[in-house]
Amino acid sequence: MSFELYLKRNQLKMNRLVTSFYEKRGDSDINKYLYAPLERYSHNAGKRHRPLICLIACEAVGGDPRSAECSAAAIEHFHTAALIHDDIQDEAQTRRGEPCFHVSEGVALAINAGDLALSQVTGAVVNDPLLDDATKIRVLGELVEMTNRTIEGQALDIGWVRDNRFDIRVEDYLMMANHKTAYYSGAVPLAVGAIIGGADESVIEALRDFGMATGLAFQIQDDIINVSGDDRSKDFRGDITEGKRTLIAIHALNHSEGAARDRLLEILQAHTSDAAELAEAVALMEATGSVAFASGYALALVTDAKAKLDSVLPESKAKDLLLSMADFFVARHS
């Protein structure tokens, strides 16, 4: 089974698990202002790859994936909180084709709902009846580290925007993206699954490394999709509008000069949504080979990561899914 097919077959099951934590409570106003909108928001889910790869990792090391379900849900609760808060910070209007939480419910209630999702990160693990206390502590330590690293990456991302910084190197971007995305989109879900599955430390670290590499590739592919993907998407080329310091934009600025660089910088700073100007920015990026550079970098990450993991894990369907996951991360178009 390919990883893409695995996601499609298991997404609804994971949706039910995640949204079960936001079921309505007794007080009608608490439901109205908190649980109900958070449940609605959670139903507008992505592919749920983060919790699902946690289950795959548990199975790949010989564990029972059912024992990792609450921890997997905890990772997705963090993702929910991160998206709600990130959209507020970016002043975004839509998420996956629908109004952002703060647009539909107001900023104050959105912050509050994001805080509840963060609380569920801990609660899902602490209240898990299938894990012993020692494993819970180990998993919680991983989730705390994941949270810290992601917040550090976010600080860089929004700090560069606040200070109108475009003196960013490729190395700076890679550090930011590793912190902001790779830890919670790859490394920690796989490490947590392996821990719960009872893997040796060397295997846990191998899966963590695999997750870091593929998680970074996932973010780079997101950058690529935004500028050259489906133009029917409501946030198509929104990274340019927001002036985001993506790998493509940074590489282009570092490899252009004169009028071309000045014009690209002008567009990135203008927060324009004009289709012609956005297309012009993409053309300037393509002229420096920046889109191709990003694509090649992501592919190299995945190729190296697959080779290393292949030598560590025994043959299994779960291992095949993880290798397929790496390919999917750089081949997807949405």
PDB file of C-alpha atoms in Angstrom, residues 1-194:
ATOM      1  CA  MET A   1       0.000   0.000   0.000  1.00  0.00           C
ATOM      2  CA  SER A   2       1.282   3.481  -0.827  1.00  0.00           C
ATOM      3  CA  PHE A   3       1.472   6.090   1.899  1.00  0.00           C
ATOM      4  CA  GLU A   4      -1.065   8.261   0.061  1.00  0.00           C
ATOM      5  CA  LEU A   5      -3.577   5.405  -0.015  1.00  0.00           C
ATOM      6  CA  TYR A   6      -2.883   4.681   3.663  1.00  0.00           C
ATOM      7  CA  LEU A   7      -3.729   8.298   4.515  1.00  0.00           C
ATOM      8  CA  LYS A   8      -6.987   8.166   2.571  1.00  0.00           C
ATOM      9  CA  ARG A   9      -8.048   4.915   4.233  1.00  0.00           C
ATOM     10  CA  ASN A  10      -7.254   6.061   7.766  1.00  0.00           C
ATOM     11  CA  GLN A  11      -8.008   9.778   7.759  1.00  0.00           C
ATOM     12  CA  LEU A  12     -11.637   9.474   8.884  1.00  0.00           C
ATOM     13  CA  LYS A  13     -10.692   7.118  11.708  1.00  0.00           C
ATOM     14  CA  MET A  14      -8.083   9.598  12.922  1.00  0.00           C
ATOM     15  CA  ASN A  15     -10.567  12.457  12.574  1.00  0.00           C
ATOM     16  CA  ARG A  16     -12.952  10.635  14.905  1.00  0.00           C
ATOM     17  CA  LEU A  17     -10.196  10.039  17.421  1.00  0.00           C
ATOM     18  CA  VAL A  18      -9.001  13.650  17.443  1.00  0.00           C
ATOM     19  CA  THR A  19     -12.442  15.264  17.530  1.00  0.00           C
ATOM     20  CA  SER A  20     -13.540  12.939  20.352  1.00  0.00           C
ATOM     21  CA  PHE A  21     -11.446  15.110  22.670  1.00  0.00           C
ATOM     22  CA  TYR A  22     -13.656  18.097  21.784  1.00  0.00           C
ATOM     23  CA  GLU A  23     -17.044  16.495  22.377  1.00  0.00           C
ATOM     24  CA  LYS A  24     -19.740  18.740  23.807  1.00  0.00           C
ATOM     25  CA  ARG A  25     -19.832  19.304  27.551  1.00  0.00           C
ATOM     26  CA  GLY A  26     -22.810  19.964  29.816  1.00  0.00           C
ATOM     27  CA  ASP A  27     -22.955  23.761  29.760  1.00  0.00           C
ATOM     28  CA  SER A  28     -24.466  25.066  26.523  1.00  0.00           C
ATOM     29  CA  ASP A  29     -22.515  28.331  26.495  1.00  0.00           C
ATOM     30  CA  ILE A  30     -19.179  26.548  27.016  1.00  0.00           C
ATOM     31  CA  ASN A  31     -20.075  24.371  24.041  1.00  0.00           C
ATOM     32  CA  LYS A  32     -21.102  27.411  22.000  1.00  0.00           C
ATOM     33  CA  TYR A  33     -17.942  29.398  22.637  1.00  0.00           C
ATOM     34  CA  LEU A  34     -15.361  26.629  22.867  1.00  0.00           C
ATOM     35  CA  TYR A  35     -15.993  22.967  22.162  1.00  0.00           C
ATOM     36  CA  ALA A  36     -18.393  23.241  19.236  1.00  0.00           C
ATOM     37  CA  PRO A  37     -16.309  25.674  17.128  1.00  0.00           C
ATOM     38  CA  LEU A  38     -13.135  23.755  17.949  1.00  0.00           C
ATOM     39  CA  GLU A  39     -14.763  20.509  16.863  1.00  0.00           C
ATOM     40  CA  ARG A  40     -15.948  22.133  13.627  1.00  0.00           C
ATOM     41  CA  TYR A  41     -12.483  23.500  13.004  1.00  0.00           C
ATOM     42  CA  SER A  42     -10.905  20.124  13.661  1.00  0.00           C
ATOM     43  CA  HIS A  43     -13.190  18.477  11.097  1.00  0.00           C
ATOM     44  CA  ASN A  44     -11.625  20.704   8.424  1.00  0.00           C
ATOM     45  CA  ALA A  45      -8.517  18.596   8.758  1.00  0.00           C
ATOM     46  CA  GLY A  46      -5.524  18.081   6.566  1.00  0.00           C
ATOM     47  CA  LYS A  47      -4.288  14.621   5.744  1.00  0.00           C
ATOM     48  CA  ARG A  48      -3.565  13.808   9.420  1.00  0.00           C
ATOM     49  CA  HIS A  49      -0.138  12.519   8.461  1.00  0.00           C
ATOM     50  CA  ARG A  50       1.475  13.478  11.796  1.00  0.00           C
ATOM     51  CA  PRO A  51      -0.591  11.218  14.057  1.00  0.00           C
ATOM     52  CA  LEU A  52      -0.734   8.464  11.459  1.00  0.00           C
ATOM     53  CA  ILE A  53       3.042   8.242  11.072  1.00  0.00           C
ATOM     54  CA  CYS A  54       3.276   7.940  14.847  1.00  0.00           C
ATOM     55  CA  LEU A  55       1.151   4.779  14.587  1.00  0.00           C
ATOM     56  CA  ILE A  56       3.204   3.470  11.666  1.00  0.00           C
ATOM     57  CA  ALA A  57       6.462   3.958  13.578  1.00  0.00           C
ATOM     58  CA  CYS A  58       5.073   2.044  16.539  1.00  0.00           C
ATOM     59  CA  GLU A  59       4.143  -0.847  14.270  1.00  0.00           C
ATOM     60  CA  ALA A  60       7.457  -0.687  12.386  1.00  0.00           C
ATOM     61  CA  VAL A  61       9.389  -1.460  15.584  1.00  0.00           C
ATOM     62  CA  GLY A  62       7.077  -4.310  16.566  1.00  0.00           C
ATOM     63  CA  GLY A  63       4.632  -2.471  18.824  1.00  0.00           C
ATOM     64  CA  ASP A  64       0.840  -2.368  18.881  1.00  0.00           C
ATOM     65  CA  PRO A  65      -0.197   0.870  17.115  1.00  0.00           C
ATOM     66  CA  ARG A  66      -3.363   1.057  19.217  1.00  0.00           C
ATOM     67  CA  SER A  67      -1.188   1.820  22.238  1.00  0.00           C
ATOM     68  CA  ALA A  68       0.088   4.955  20.469  1.00  0.00           C
ATOM     69  CA  GLU A  69      -3.294   6.403  19.524  1.00  0.00           C
ATOM     70  CA  CYS A  70      -3.645   8.902  22.377  1.00  0.00           C
ATOM     71  CA  SER A  71      -0.082  10.150  21.920  1.00  0.00           C
ATOM     72  CA  ALA A  72      -0.716  10.461  18.195  1.00  0.00           C
ATOM     73  CA  ALA A  73      -3.827  12.513  18.944  1.00  0.00           C
ATOM     74  CA  ALA A  74      -1.751  14.698  21.283  1.00  0.00           C
ATOM     75  CA  ILE A  75       0.559  15.584  18.386  1.00  0.00           C
ATOM     76  CA  GLU A  76      -2.441  16.530  16.266  1.00  0.00           C
ATOM     77  CA  HIS A  77      -3.831  18.680  19.082  1.00  0.00           C
ATOM     78  CA  PHE A  78      -0.564  20.589  18.989  1.00  0.00           C
ATOM     79  CA  HIS A  79      -0.929  20.992  15.230  1.00  0.00           C
ATOM     80  CA  THR A  80      -4.441  22.390  15.717  1.00  0.00           C
ATOM     81  CA  ALA A  81      -3.230  24.912  18.289  1.00  0.00           C
ATOM     82  CA  ALA A  82      -0.273  25.898  16.129  1.00  0.00           C
ATOM     83  CA  LEU A  83      -2.495  26.568  13.103  1.00  0.00           C
ATOM     84  CA  ILE A  84      -5.001  28.652  15.057  1.00  0.00           C
ATOM     85  CA  HIS A  85      -2.310  30.800  16.659  1.00  0.00           C
ATOM     86  CA  ASP A  86      -0.210  31.000  13.485  1.00  0.00           C
ATOM     87  CA  ASP A  87      -3.152  32.303  11.454  1.00  0.00           C
ATOM     88  CA  ILE A  88      -3.708  35.047  14.010  1.00  0.00           C
ATOM     89  CA  GLN A  89      -0.042  36.021  13.935  1.00  0.00           C
ATOM     90  CA  ASP A  90       0.018  36.036  10.127  1.00  0.00           C
ATOM     91  CA  GLU A  91      -3.354  37.820   9.881  1.00  0.00           C
ATOM     92  CA  ALA A  92      -4.418  35.043   7.498  1.00  0.00           C
ATOM     93  CA  GLN A  93      -8.011  34.875   6.285  1.00  0.00           C
ATOM     94  CA  THR A  94      -8.502  31.299   5.090  1.00  0.00           C
ATOM     95  CA  ARG A  95      -7.255  27.871   6.065  1.00  0.00           C
ATOM     96  CA  ARG A  96      -7.860  24.913   3.741  1.00  0.00           C
ATOM     97  CA  GLY A  97     -10.441  26.898   1.815  1.00  0.00           C
ATOM     98  CA  GLU A  98     -12.481  27.958   4.855  1.00  0.00           C
ATOM     99  CA  PRO A  99     -12.350  31.036   7.125  1.00  0.00           C
ATOM    100  CA  CYS A 100      -9.658  30.881   9.777  1.00  0.00           C
ATOM    101  CA  PHE A 101     -10.830  30.294  13.330  1.00  0.00           C
ATOM    102  CA  HIS A 102     -10.199  33.887  14.344  1.00  0.00           C
ATOM    103  CA  VAL A 103     -12.144  35.121  11.318  1.00  0.00           C
ATOM    104  CA  SER A 104     -15.245  33.059  12.070  1.00  0.00           C
ATOM    105  CA  GLU A 105     -15.172  33.246  15.876  1.00  0.00           C
ATOM    106  CA  GLY A 106     -13.089  36.318  16.721  1.00  0.00           C
ATOM    107  CA  VAL A 107      -9.488  36.631  17.863  1.00  0.00           C
ATOM    108  CA  ALA A 108     -10.148  36.258  21.594  1.00  0.00           C
ATOM    109  CA  LEU A 109     -12.114  33.013  21.278  1.00  0.00           C
ATOM    110  CA  ALA A 110      -9.590  31.697  18.776  1.00  0.00           C
ATOM    111  CA  ILE A 111      -6.700  32.231  21.184  1.00  0.00           C
ATOM    112  CA  ASN A 112      -8.714  30.528  23.900  1.00  0.00           C
ATOM    113  CA  ALA A 113      -9.518  27.533  21.695  1.00  0.00           C
ATOM    114  CA  GLY A 114      -5.876  27.217  20.711  1.00  0.00           C
ATOM    115  CA  ASP A 115      -4.982  27.195  24.387  1.00  0.00           C
ATOM    116  CA  LEU A 116      -7.421  24.337  24.995  1.00  0.00           C
ATOM    117  CA  ALA A 117      -5.862  22.359  22.137  1.00  0.00           C
ATOM    118  CA  LEU A 118      -2.461  22.882  23.763  1.00  0.00           C
ATOM    119  CA  SER A 119      -3.859  21.625  27.060  1.00  0.00           C
ATOM    120  CA  GLN A 120      -5.058  18.491  25.314  1.00  0.00           C
ATOM    121  CA  VAL A 121      -1.483  17.747  24.204  1.00  0.00           C
ATOM    122  CA  THR A 122      -0.658  16.936  27.818  1.00  0.00           C
ATOM    123  CA  GLY A 123      -4.076  15.640  28.791  1.00  0.00           C
ATOM    124  CA  ALA A 124      -4.248  13.057  26.020  1.00  0.00           C
ATOM    125  CA  VAL A 125      -1.053  11.428  27.281  1.00  0.00           C
ATOM    126  CA  VAL A 126      -1.613  11.796  31.033  1.00  0.00           C
ATOM    127  CA  ASN A 127      -5.075  10.224  30.796  1.00  0.00           C
ATOM    128  CA  ASP A 128      -4.049   7.410  28.447  1.00  0.00           C
ATOM    129  CA  PRO A 129      -5.058   4.101  30.122  1.00  0.00           C
ATOM    130  CA  LEU A 130      -2.755   2.046  27.893  1.00  0.00           C
ATOM    131  CA  LEU A 131       0.608   3.571  28.840  1.00  0.00           C
ATOM    132  CA  ASP A 132       2.580   3.016  32.040  1.00  0.00           C
ATOM    133  CA  ASP A 133       3.772   6.062  33.969  1.00  0.00           C
ATOM    134  CA  ALA A 134       7.397   5.779  32.829  1.00  0.00           C
ATOM    135  CA  THR A 135       6.362   5.791  29.168  1.00  0.00           C
ATOM    136  CA  LYS A 136       4.014   8.717  29.748  1.00  0.00           C
ATOM    137  CA  ILE A 137       6.861  10.758  31.233  1.00  0.00           C
ATOM    138  CA  ARG A 138       9.121   9.876  28.309  1.00  0.00           C
ATOM    139  CA  VAL A 139       6.467  10.823  25.756  1.00  0.00           C
ATOM    140  CA  LEU A 140       5.643  14.068  27.567  1.00  0.00           C
ATOM    141  CA  GLY A 141       9.326  14.984  27.513  1.00  0.00           C
ATOM    142  CA  GLU A 142       9.324  14.526  23.746  1.00  0.00           C
ATOM    143  CA  LEU A 143       6.217  16.695  23.387  1.00  0.00           C
ATOM    144  CA  VAL A 144       7.678  19.465  25.542  1.00  0.00           C
ATOM    145  CA  GLU A 145      10.838  19.483  23.418  1.00  0.00           C
ATOM    146  CA  MET A 146       8.716  19.503  20.256  1.00  0.00           C
ATOM    147  CA  THR A 147       6.699  22.452  21.529  1.00  0.00           C
ATOM    148  CA  ASN A 148       9.791  24.436  22.489  1.00  0.00           C
ATOM    149  CA  ARG A 149      11.519  23.866  19.167  1.00  0.00           C
ATOM    150  CA  THR A 150       8.414  24.800  17.168  1.00  0.00           C
ATOM    151  CA  ILE A 151       7.943  28.015  19.138  1.00  0.00           C
ATOM    152  CA  GLU A 152      11.601  28.891  18.545  1.00  0.00           C
ATOM    153  CA  GLY A 153      11.135  28.439  14.820  1.00  0.00           C
ATOM    154  CA  GLN A 154       7.999  30.538  14.880  1.00  0.00           C
ATOM    155  CA  ALA A 155       9.849  33.291  16.730  1.00  0.00           C
ATOM    156  CA  LEU A 156      12.401  33.456  13.921  1.00  0.00           C
ATOM    157  CA  ASP A 157       9.720  33.417  11.229  1.00  0.00           C
ATOM    158  CA  ILE A 158       7.601  36.223  12.660  1.00  0.00           C
ATOM    159  CA  GLY A 159      10.611  38.150  13.989  1.00  0.00           C
ATOM    160  CA  TRP A 160      12.145  38.390  10.531  1.00  0.00           C
ATOM    161  CA  VAL A 161       8.825  39.727   9.237  1.00  0.00           C
ATOM    162  CA  ARG A 162       8.456  42.238  12.065  1.00  0.00           C
ATOM    163  CA  ASP A 163      11.924  43.643  11.490  1.00  0.00           C
ATOM    164  CA  ASN A 164      11.526  43.549   7.698  1.00  0.00           C
ATOM    165  CA  ARG A 165      14.580  41.294   7.491  1.00  0.00           C
ATOM    166  CA  PHE A 166      15.604  39.942   4.109  1.00  0.00           C
ATOM    167  CA  ASP A 167      19.265  39.457   4.950  1.00  0.00           C
ATOM    168  CA  ILE A 168      18.509  35.786   5.581  1.00  0.00           C
ATOM    169  CA  ARG A 169      20.830  33.034   4.381  1.00  0.00           C
ATOM    170  CA  VAL A 170      19.791  29.598   3.207  1.00  0.00           C
ATOM    171  CA  GLU A 171      21.340  28.213   6.406  1.00  0.00           C
ATOM    172  CA  ASP A 172      19.110  30.506   8.479  1.00  0.00           C
ATOM    173  CA  TYR A 173      16.021  29.275   6.670  1.00  0.00           C
ATOM    174  CA  LEU A 174      16.983  25.638   7.209  1.00  0.00           C
ATOM    175  CA  MET A 175      17.398  26.203  10.943  1.00  0.00           C
ATOM    176  CA  MET A 176      14.057  27.982  11.157  1.00  0.00           C
ATOM    177  CA  ALA A 177      12.215  25.324   9.147  1.00  0.00           C
ATOM    178  CA  ASN A 178      13.807  22.499  11.117  1.00  0.00           C
ATOM    179  CA  HIS A 179      12.566  24.052  14.340  1.00  0.00           C
ATOM    180  CA  LYS A 180       9.178  25.252  13.134  1.00  0.00           C
ATOM    181  CA  THR A 181       8.170  22.237  11.053  1.00  0.00           C
ATOM    182  CA  ALA A 182      10.484  19.231  11.028  1.00  0.00           C
ATOM    183  CA  TYR A 183      10.333  18.467  14.751  1.00  0.00           C
ATOM    184  CA  TYR A 184       6.563  18.174  14.946  1.00  0.00           C
ATOM    185  CA  SER A 185       5.827  17.121  11.381  1.00  0.00           C
ATOM    186  CA  GLY A 186       8.320  14.263  11.304  1.00  0.00           C
ATOM    187  CA  ALA A 187      10.885  13.738  14.032  1.00  0.00           C
ATOM    188  CA  VAL A 188       8.779  13.647  17.187  1.00  0.00           C
ATOM    189  CA  PRO A 189       5.801  11.690  15.800  1.00  0.00           C
ATOM    190  CA  LEU A 190       8.176   8.947  14.657  1.00  0.00           C
ATOM    191  CA  ALA A 191      10.254   8.995  17.835  1.00  0.00           C
ATOM    192  CA  VAL A 192       7.140   8.836  20.035  1.00  0.00           C
ATOM    193  CA  GLY A 193       5.754   5.909  18.061  1.00  0.00           C
ATOM    194  CA  ALA A 194       9.064   4.077  18.394  1.00  0.00           C
TER     195      ALA A 194
END
